[in-house]
C-alpha positions as a LaTeX table, in Angstrom:
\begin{tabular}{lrrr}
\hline
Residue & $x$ (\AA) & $y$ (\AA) & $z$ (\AA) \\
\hline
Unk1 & 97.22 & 49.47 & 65.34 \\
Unk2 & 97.50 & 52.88 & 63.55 \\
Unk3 & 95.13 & 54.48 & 66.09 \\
Unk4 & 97.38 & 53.40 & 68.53 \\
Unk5 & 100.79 & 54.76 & 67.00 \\
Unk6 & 98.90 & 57.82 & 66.33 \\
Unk7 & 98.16 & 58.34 & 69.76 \\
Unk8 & 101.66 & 57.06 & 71.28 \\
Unk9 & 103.44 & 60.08 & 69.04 \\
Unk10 & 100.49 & 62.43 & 70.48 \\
Unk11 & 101.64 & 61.62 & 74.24 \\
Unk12 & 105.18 & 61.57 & 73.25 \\
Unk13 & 104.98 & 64.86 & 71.63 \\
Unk14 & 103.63 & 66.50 & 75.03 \\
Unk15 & 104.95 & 64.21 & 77.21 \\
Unk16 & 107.70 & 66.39 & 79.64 \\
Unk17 & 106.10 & 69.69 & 78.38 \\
Unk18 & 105.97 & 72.55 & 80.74 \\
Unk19 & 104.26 & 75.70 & 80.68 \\
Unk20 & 105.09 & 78.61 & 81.60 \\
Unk21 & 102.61 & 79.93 & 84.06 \\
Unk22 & 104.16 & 82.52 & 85.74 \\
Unk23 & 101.95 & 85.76 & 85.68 \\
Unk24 & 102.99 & 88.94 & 83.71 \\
Unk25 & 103.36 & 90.28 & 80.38 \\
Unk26 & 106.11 & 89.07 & 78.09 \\
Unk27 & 107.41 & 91.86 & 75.48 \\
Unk28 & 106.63 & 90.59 & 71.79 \\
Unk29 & 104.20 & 88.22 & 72.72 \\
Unk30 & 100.35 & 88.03 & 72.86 \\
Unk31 & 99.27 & 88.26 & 76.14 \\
Unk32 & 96.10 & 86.57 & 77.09 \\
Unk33 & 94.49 & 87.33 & 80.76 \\
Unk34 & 91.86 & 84.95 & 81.31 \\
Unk35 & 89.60 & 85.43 & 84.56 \\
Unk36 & 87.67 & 82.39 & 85.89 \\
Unk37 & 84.54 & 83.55 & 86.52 \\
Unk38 & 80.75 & 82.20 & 86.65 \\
Unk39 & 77.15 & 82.61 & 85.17 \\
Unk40 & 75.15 & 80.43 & 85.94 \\
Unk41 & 71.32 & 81.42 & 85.02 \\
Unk42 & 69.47 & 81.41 & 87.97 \\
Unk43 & 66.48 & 79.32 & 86.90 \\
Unk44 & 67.11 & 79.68 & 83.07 \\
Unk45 & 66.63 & 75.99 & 81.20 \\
Unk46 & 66.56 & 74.21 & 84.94 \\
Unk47 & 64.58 & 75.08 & 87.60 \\
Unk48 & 67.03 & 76.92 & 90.22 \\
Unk49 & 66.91 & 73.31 & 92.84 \\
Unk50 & 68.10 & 71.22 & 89.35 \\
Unk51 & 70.83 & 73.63 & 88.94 \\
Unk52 & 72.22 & 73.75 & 92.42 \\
Unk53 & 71.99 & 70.25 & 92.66 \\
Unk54 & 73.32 & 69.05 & 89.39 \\
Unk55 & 69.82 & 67.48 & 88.54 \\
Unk56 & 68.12 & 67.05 & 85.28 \\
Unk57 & 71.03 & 66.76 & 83.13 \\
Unk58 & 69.11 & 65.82 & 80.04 \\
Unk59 & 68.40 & 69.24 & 79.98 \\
Unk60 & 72.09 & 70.73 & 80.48 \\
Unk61 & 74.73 & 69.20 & 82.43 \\
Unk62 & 75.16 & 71.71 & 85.65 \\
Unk63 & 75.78 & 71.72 & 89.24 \\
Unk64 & 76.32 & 74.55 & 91.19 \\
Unk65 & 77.27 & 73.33 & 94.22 \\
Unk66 & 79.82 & 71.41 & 92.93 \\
Unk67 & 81.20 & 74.17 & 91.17 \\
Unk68 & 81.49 & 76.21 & 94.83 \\
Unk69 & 83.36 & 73.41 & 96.07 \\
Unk70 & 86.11 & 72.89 & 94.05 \\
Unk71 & 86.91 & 76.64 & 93.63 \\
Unk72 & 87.20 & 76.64 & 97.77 \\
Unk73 & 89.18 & 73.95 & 97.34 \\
Unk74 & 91.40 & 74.86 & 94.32 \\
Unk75 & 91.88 & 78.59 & 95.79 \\
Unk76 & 93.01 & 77.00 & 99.14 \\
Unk77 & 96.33 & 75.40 & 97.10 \\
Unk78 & 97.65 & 78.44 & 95.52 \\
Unk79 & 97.29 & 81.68 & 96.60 \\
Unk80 & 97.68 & 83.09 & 93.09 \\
Unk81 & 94.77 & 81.97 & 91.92 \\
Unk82 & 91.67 & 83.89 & 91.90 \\
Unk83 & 88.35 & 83.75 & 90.84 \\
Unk84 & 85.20 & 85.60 & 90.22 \\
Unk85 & 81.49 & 85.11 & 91.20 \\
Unk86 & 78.32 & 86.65 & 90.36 \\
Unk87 & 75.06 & 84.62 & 91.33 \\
Unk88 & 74.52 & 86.18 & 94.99 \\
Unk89 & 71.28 & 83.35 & 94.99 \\
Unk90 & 73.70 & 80.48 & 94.33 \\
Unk91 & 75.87 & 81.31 & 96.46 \\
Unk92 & 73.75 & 82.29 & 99.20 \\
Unk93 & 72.34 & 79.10 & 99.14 \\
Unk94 & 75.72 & 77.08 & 99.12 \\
Unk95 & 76.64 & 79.44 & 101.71 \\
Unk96 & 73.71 & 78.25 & 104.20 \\
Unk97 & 74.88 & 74.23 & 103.85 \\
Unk98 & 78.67 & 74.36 & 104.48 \\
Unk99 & 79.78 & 73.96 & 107.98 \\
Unk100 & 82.19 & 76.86 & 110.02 \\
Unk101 & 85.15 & 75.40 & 108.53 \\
Unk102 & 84.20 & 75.71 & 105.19 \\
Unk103 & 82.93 & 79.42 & 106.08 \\
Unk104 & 86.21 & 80.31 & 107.80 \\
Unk105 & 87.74 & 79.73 & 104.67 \\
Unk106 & 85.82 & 80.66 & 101.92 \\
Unk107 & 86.24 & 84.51 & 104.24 \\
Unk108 & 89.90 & 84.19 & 104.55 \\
Unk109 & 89.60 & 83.65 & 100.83 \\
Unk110 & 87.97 & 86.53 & 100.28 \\
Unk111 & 90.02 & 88.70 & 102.45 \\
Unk112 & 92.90 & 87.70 & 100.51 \\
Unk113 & 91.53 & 89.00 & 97.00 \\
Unk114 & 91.17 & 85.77 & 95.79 \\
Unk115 & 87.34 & 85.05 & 95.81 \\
Unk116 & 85.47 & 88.21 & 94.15 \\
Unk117 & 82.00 & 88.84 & 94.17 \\
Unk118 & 80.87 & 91.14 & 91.43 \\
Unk119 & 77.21 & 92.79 & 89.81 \\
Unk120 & 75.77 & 92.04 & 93.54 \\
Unk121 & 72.68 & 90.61 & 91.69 \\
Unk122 & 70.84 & 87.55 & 92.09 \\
Unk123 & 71.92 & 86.51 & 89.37 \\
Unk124 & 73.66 & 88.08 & 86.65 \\
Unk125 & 71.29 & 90.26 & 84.13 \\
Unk126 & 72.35 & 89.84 & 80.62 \\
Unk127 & 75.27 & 91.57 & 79.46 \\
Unk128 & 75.30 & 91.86 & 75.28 \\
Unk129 & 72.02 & 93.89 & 75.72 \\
Unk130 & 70.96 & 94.84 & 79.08 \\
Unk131 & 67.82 & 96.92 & 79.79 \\
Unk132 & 67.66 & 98.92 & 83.03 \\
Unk133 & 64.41 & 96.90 & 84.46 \\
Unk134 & 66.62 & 93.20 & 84.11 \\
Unk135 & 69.42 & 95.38 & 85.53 \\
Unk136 & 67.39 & 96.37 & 88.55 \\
Unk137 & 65.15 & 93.53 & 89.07 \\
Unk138 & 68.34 & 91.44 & 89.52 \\
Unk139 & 69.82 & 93.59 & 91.84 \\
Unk140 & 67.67 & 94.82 & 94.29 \\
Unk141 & 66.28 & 91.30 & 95.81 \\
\hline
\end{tabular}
């Protein structure tokens, strides 16, 4: 019974809430900017198939494909929404199974400045302590 009061004055207590999403700084606040972005190592603890597919998830739980999806999808609702993407070989791949739909959008999304592609690499080389042979091998495929 407890638990359940407990969790009753949670909902209450953010029940109604709104948030103030509107973009742009705000004078004598801190000001976060968050970009949605991926990395998603090509072929790091999965093999590059159990990643795409979402396979293996004893090992870690990941899916690419599904992550494709839903940012097509999401981006498609609100055109102030943006995201980043870096794995050229993931997407590349995704690219290859969606149908012209699908492809007609995920360009118009681009064109808008809403998808970004970044690095260019097959994947992305490690950032905290790159050395210029992971830099190079990842980017000239």
């Amino acid at each position: 019974m407890k638990l359940f009061l407990v969790l009753l004055l949670l909902a209450a207590s953010v029940w109604g809430r709104k948030y103030n999403t509107a973009g742009g700084p705000k004078a004598g606040k801190l000001n976060v900017h968050m970009v949605p972005h991926t990395h998603n190592d090509v072929g790091w603890l999965k093999t590059v198939d159990e990643y795409f597919w979402g396979a293996n998830n004893t090992i870690q739980n990941a899916g690419v494909q599904y992550i494709l999806d839903t940012v097509v999808s999401q981006l498609q609702k609100n055109p102030d929404r943006k995201f980043i993407y870096v794995e050229t070989g993931f997407f590349a791949r995704w690219w290859d199974e969606q149908d012209d739909a699908t492809k007609s959008i995920t360009r118009q999304l681009h064109d808008n400045g809403q998808l970004v592609f970044i690095n260019g690499g097959w994947s992305m080389h490690d950032e905290a302590n790159p050395h210029y042979t992971s830099m190079t091998d990842q980017t000239t495929w």
